[in-house]
Tab-separated table of C-alpha atoms in Angstrom:
chain	number	residue	atom	x	y	z
A	296	MET	CA	-0.030	-56.924	-0.099
A	297	ARG	CA	-2.524	-58.046	2.278
A	298	ILE	CA	-1.843	-62.223	2.422
A	299	LEU	CA	-3.587	-64.972	4.103
A	300	LEU	CA	-1.942	-66.121	7.348
A	301	VAL	CA	-3.514	-69.819	8.657
A	302	GLU	CA	-1.609	-71.004	11.397
A	303	ASP	CA	-3.035	-72.989	14.401
A	304	ASP	CA	0.211	-72.054	17.014
A	305	PRO	CA	-0.504	-68.637	18.491
A	306	GLU	CA	3.206	-67.662	19.341
A	307	MET	CA	3.862	-68.942	15.341
A	308	ALA	CA	0.846	-66.506	13.873
A	309	THR	CA	2.068	-63.787	17.134
A	310	VAL	CA	5.516	-63.720	15.428
A	311	LEU	CA	4.748	-64.627	11.771
A	312	GLY	CA	2.473	-61.238	12.326
A	313	CYS	CA	4.912	-59.666	13.740
A	314	ALA	CA	7.581	-59.532	10.836
A	315	LEU	CA	5.092	-59.937	7.946
A	316	SER	CA	3.253	-56.000	9.842
A	317	ALA	CA	7.010	-54.645	9.890
A	318	ALA	CA	7.261	-55.374	6.164
A	319	ASP	CA	4.003	-53.697	5.276
A	320	ILE	CA	1.913	-56.115	5.004
A	321	ILE	CA	-1.656	-56.803	5.856
A	322	VAL	CA	-1.944	-59.898	7.790
A	323	ASP	CA	-5.409	-61.365	8.025
A	324	HIS	CA	-4.846	-64.796	11.372
A	325	ALA	CA	-6.962	-67.760	10.249
A	326	PRO	CA	-6.582	-70.517	13.269
A	327	THR	CA	-9.022	-72.766	11.555
A	328	ILE	CA	-9.760	-74.022	7.916
A	329	ASP	CA	-13.506	-72.851	8.431
A	330	VAL	CA	-12.969	-69.380	9.072
A	331	ALA	CA	-9.713	-68.729	6.304
A	332	ALA	CA	-12.668	-70.492	3.978
A	333	ALA	CA	-14.772	-67.541	4.738
A	334	SER	CA	-11.959	-65.035	5.048
A	335	ILE	CA	-11.338	-65.958	1.437
A	336	THR	CA	-14.887	-65.170	0.704
A	337	VAL	CA	-15.571	-62.005	1.364
A	338	ALA	CA	-11.352	-60.660	0.935
A	339	SER	CA	-9.074	-59.949	-1.712
A	340	TYR	CA	-5.218	-61.665	-0.772
A	341	ASP	CA	-2.436	-61.300	-3.016
A	342	ALA	CA	-0.783	-64.701	-1.694
A	343	VAL	CA	-1.682	-67.051	1.692
A	344	LEU	CA	0.253	-68.746	4.504
A	345	LEU	CA	-0.897	-72.325	4.873
A	346	ASP	CA	-0.088	-74.365	7.594
A	347	ARG	CA	-0.908	-78.619	6.942
A	348	GLY	CA	-2.191	-79.292	10.484
A	349	LEU	CA	-4.798	-77.538	11.437
A	350	PRO	CA	-7.778	-78.507	14.524
A	351	ASP	CA	-9.995	-79.020	11.644
A	352	GLY	CA	-8.282	-80.799	8.691
A	353	ASP	CA	-5.630	-80.845	6.965
A	354	GLY	CA	-4.450	-77.701	4.558
A	355	LEU	CA	-4.433	-79.417	1.668
A	356	GLY	CA	-8.087	-79.539	1.780
A	357	PHE	CA	-8.422	-76.071	1.927
A	358	LEU	CA	-5.973	-75.366	-1.079
A	359	ALA	CA	-7.999	-77.837	-3.668
A	360	ASP	CA	-11.461	-76.193	-2.879
A	361	LEU	CA	-9.052	-72.687	-3.383
A	362	ARG	CA	-8.525	-74.062	-6.978
A	363	GLY	CA	-11.895	-76.326	-7.397
A	364	THR	CA	-13.265	-72.145	-7.220
A	365	SER	CA	-10.603	-71.310	-9.473
A	366	ARG	CA	-8.494	-68.681	-8.032
A	367	ASP	CA	-4.736	-68.764	-8.757
A	368	THR	CA	-3.877	-66.803	-5.170
A	369	PRO	CA	-0.384	-68.063	-5.248
A	370	VAL	CA	0.024	-70.050	-1.821
A	371	ILE	CA	3.082	-71.095	0.231
A	372	ILE	CA	2.827	-74.048	2.473
A	373	LEU	CA	4.467	-73.670	6.116
A	374	THR	CA	4.399	-76.359	7.599
A	375	ALA	CA	6.829	-78.732	9.330
A	376	ARG	CA	6.531	-81.600	7.048
A	377	GLY	CA	9.646	-81.380	5.399
A	378	ASP	CA	10.239	-84.357	4.179
A	379	VAL	CA	10.423	-85.056	0.296
A	380	ALA	CA	6.946	-86.756	0.310
A	381	ASP	CA	4.901	-84.514	1.920
A	382	ARG	CA	6.684	-81.534	-0.567
A	383	ILE	CA	5.579	-83.222	-3.775
A	384	ASP	CA	1.994	-83.613	-2.070
A	385	GLY	CA	1.512	-79.309	-1.635
A	386	LEU	CA	3.456	-78.813	-4.813
A	387	ASP	CA	1.267	-81.941	-6.625
A	388	ALA	CA	-2.101	-79.713	-4.395
A	389	GLY	CA	-1.507	-76.356	-6.680
A	390	ALA	CA	1.139	-74.754	-3.950
A	391	ASP	CA	3.236	-72.184	-5.520
A	392	ASP	CA	5.864	-72.590	-2.509
A	393	TYR	CA	6.578	-75.675	0.336
A	394	MET	CA	8.318	-74.394	2.751
A	395	ALA	CA	9.878	-76.612	6.356
A	396	LYS	CA	9.169	-74.887	9.985
A	397	PRO	CA	12.065	-73.767	11.259
A	398	PHE	CA	12.434	-71.298	8.609
A	399	SER	CA	13.965	-67.561	8.620
A	400	THR	CA	11.162	-64.587	8.583
A	401	GLU	CA	13.849	-62.984	5.687
A	402	GLU	CA	13.942	-66.118	3.350
A	403	LEU	CA	10.297	-66.515	3.995
A	404	LEU	CA	10.071	-62.468	3.130
A	405	ALA	CA	11.368	-63.558	-0.277
A	406	ARG	CA	9.297	-66.001	-1.738
A	407	LEU	CA	6.573	-63.965	-1.200
A	408	ARG	CA	8.047	-61.239	-3.389
A	409	ALA	CA	9.258	-63.954	-5.475
A	410	VAL	CA	5.540	-65.382	-6.109
A	411	GLN	CA	4.795	-61.752	-6.658
A	412	ARG	CA	7.114	-61.688	-9.458
A	413	ARG	CA	5.544	-64.756	-11.087
A	414	PRO	CA	3.934	-63.905	-14.790
A	415	SER	CA	-0.173	-63.516	-14.386
A	416	ALA	CA	-2.541	-63.406	-17.226
A	417	LEU	CA	-4.520	-60.946	-15.569
A	418	SER	CA	-1.650	-58.578	-14.730
A	419	PRO	CA	1.837	-57.270	-15.778
A	420	SER	CA	4.178	-56.794	-13.604
A	421	THR	CA	5.452	-53.546	-13.464
A	422	ILE	CA	2.697	-50.797	-14.217
A	423	ARG	CA	3.617	-47.330	-16.131
A	424	ALA	CA	1.668	-44.240	-16.098
A	425	GLY	CA	3.119	-41.093	-16.946
A	426	ARG	CA	6.327	-40.575	-15.132
A	427	LEU	CA	4.710	-43.512	-12.345
A	428	VAL	CA	6.386	-46.805	-12.553
A	429	PHE	CA	5.015	-49.202	-9.983
A	430	ASP	CA	7.080	-52.343	-9.909
A	431	MET	CA	3.890	-55.363	-8.184
A	432	GLY	CA	6.977	-58.093	-7.763
A	433	GLU	CA	8.737	-55.472	-5.204
A	434	ARG	CA	5.993	-53.142	-4.050
A	435	VAL	CA	8.499	-50.351	-5.367
A	436	ALA	CA	7.063	-46.330	-6.357
A	437	MET	CA	8.840	-44.611	-8.849
A	438	ILE	CA	8.604	-41.272	-10.089
A	439	GLY	CA	11.336	-41.071	-12.809
A	440	ASP	CA	14.297	-42.797	-11.443
A	441	THR	CA	13.475	-41.598	-8.100
A	442	PRO	CA	11.576	-44.227	-5.685
A	443	LEU	CA	8.478	-42.837	-3.685
A	444	ASN	CA	8.887	-43.434	-0.443
A	445	LEU	CA	4.996	-43.853	0.613
A	446	PRO	CA	4.436	-45.204	4.892
A	447	ARG	CA	2.360	-48.624	3.946
A	448	ARG	CA	-1.289	-47.813	4.314
A	449	GLU	CA	-0.251	-44.860	1.353
A	450	LEU	CA	1.658	-47.583	-0.438
A	451	LEU	CA	-0.838	-49.914	0.272
A	452	LEU	CA	-3.512	-47.257	-1.440
A	453	LEU	CA	-0.938	-45.738	-4.676
A	454	GLU	CA	-1.063	-50.208	-5.205
A	455	VAL	CA	-5.082	-50.699	-5.617
A	456	LEU	CA	-5.486	-48.376	-7.842
A	457	VAL	CA	-2.320	-48.402	-9.608
A	458	ARG	CA	-4.358	-52.293	-10.545
A	459	ARG	CA	-6.798	-50.874	-11.957
A	460	LEU	CA	-5.544	-47.389	-14.327
A	461	GLY	CA	-8.307	-46.213	-15.407
A	462	ARG	CA	-10.756	-47.443	-13.893
A	463	THR	CA	-13.779	-46.278	-11.079
A	464	VAL	CA	-12.162	-48.594	-8.340
A	465	GLN	CA	-15.552	-48.622	-5.331
A	466	ARG	CA	-14.423	-47.915	-2.006
A	467	ALA	CA	-15.059	-50.471	0.412
A	468	PHE	CA	-12.493	-52.273	-2.290
A	469	ILE	CA	-10.139	-49.853	-1.709
A	470	GLU	CA	-10.784	-50.083	2.397
A	471	ASP	CA	-10.674	-53.960	1.866
A	472	ALA	CA	-7.435	-53.436	0.057
A	473	VAL	CA	-5.724	-51.753	2.823
A	474	TYR	CA	-6.924	-52.764	5.864
A	475	GLY	CA	-6.995	-56.248	7.309
A	476	PHE	CA	-10.329	-57.265	9.558
A	477	GLU	CA	-8.661	-56.016	13.170
A	478	ASP	CA	-8.201	-51.874	11.875
A	479	GLU	CA	-10.521	-50.063	13.330
A	480	ILE	CA	-11.668	-47.457	10.217
A	481	GLN	CA	-12.647	-44.141	11.051
A	482	SER	CA	-14.385	-42.281	8.908
A	483	ASN	CA	-12.076	-39.533	7.494
A	484	SER	CA	-9.030	-42.192	7.270
A	485	LEU	CA	-9.966	-43.387	3.380
A	486	ASP	CA	-9.690	-39.621	2.788
A	487	ALA	CA	-7.166	-38.651	4.349
A	488	HIS	CA	-4.627	-41.485	2.781
A	489	VAL	CA	-5.552	-41.037	0.207
A	490	SER	CA	-5.145	-36.163	0.219
A	491	ARG	CA	-1.571	-36.930	0.793
A	492	LEU	CA	-1.108	-40.014	-1.732
A	493	ARG	CA	-2.443	-36.904	-4.613
A	494	ARG	CA	0.051	-34.697	-2.873
A	495	LYS	CA	2.559	-36.364	-3.424
A	496	LEU	CA	2.116	-37.444	-6.580
A	497	ALA	CA	1.783	-34.192	-7.615
A	498	GLU	CA	5.052	-33.071	-5.587
A	499	GLY	CA	6.663	-35.301	-7.552
A	500	ALA	CA	4.967	-34.752	-10.970
A	501	ALA	CA	4.270	-37.822	-11.418
A	502	GLY	CA	1.842	-37.446	-14.421
A	503	VAL	CA	-1.283	-38.906	-13.278
A	504	GLU	CA	-4.213	-37.747	-10.739
A	505	ILE	CA	-6.436	-39.939	-8.342
A	506	HIS	CA	-9.982	-38.123	-8.725
A	507	GLY	CA	-12.777	-38.628	-6.482
A	508	ILE	CA	-16.214	-40.400	-8.063
A	509	ARG	CA	-18.176	-39.207	-5.121
A	510	GLY	CA	-20.648	-42.055	-3.934
A	511	VAL	CA	-18.707	-44.156	-5.461
A	512	GLY	CA	-14.305	-44.711	-5.239
A	513	TYR	CA	-11.243	-42.604	-6.212
A	514	LEU	CA	-10.053	-43.601	-9.203
A	515	LEU	CA	-6.368	-43.098	-10.855
A	516	LYS	CA	-5.729	-42.150	-14.302
A	517	PRO	CA	-2.852	-40.364	-16.671
A	518	SER	CA	-3.134	-36.055	-15.965
């Protein structure tokens, strides 16, 4: 999962960033609406965590612009404005959830999982291919009844390939999903992750294979 954290408080951003990263989530931080607007145009996010009191305006303005472009990215508002009227304004503006500060990071993670489980016309909540089962809401991969325990990068790699099962995924798109803006990407990093994931799928007899498409990217399909 990759999320955009729109938060101007450096301390809050650091605490949330560390907690989310520990949960194997890629975090891009935007301290202003302008940075958030630029980020959303160059990266694909599974969710947005949005503060309201930002230096360049109310976060609801950014939310309105986001919904105006027909993007259905889940948005959870995180704000000190916890009155009922404020919650109603946020939800009516298009937010999927609303949390008043202070809150526990455990609850935030649970709410992120919840919005990911919500049905979408674009993708099913669980994808099966061969013996591989990927639960998009819980972000859990199984081979048959056996959990496929993967480090963060390999899990993100498998997720982006599973979402586009049977289709070639461009290398740049995969890197965008697996790495954050501040990550340093070595020239062979993605290839190394693919190699390790490919081996684990083969060892588990997952019934799917990752195929490299020279000069383009990678393709996951049943073997």
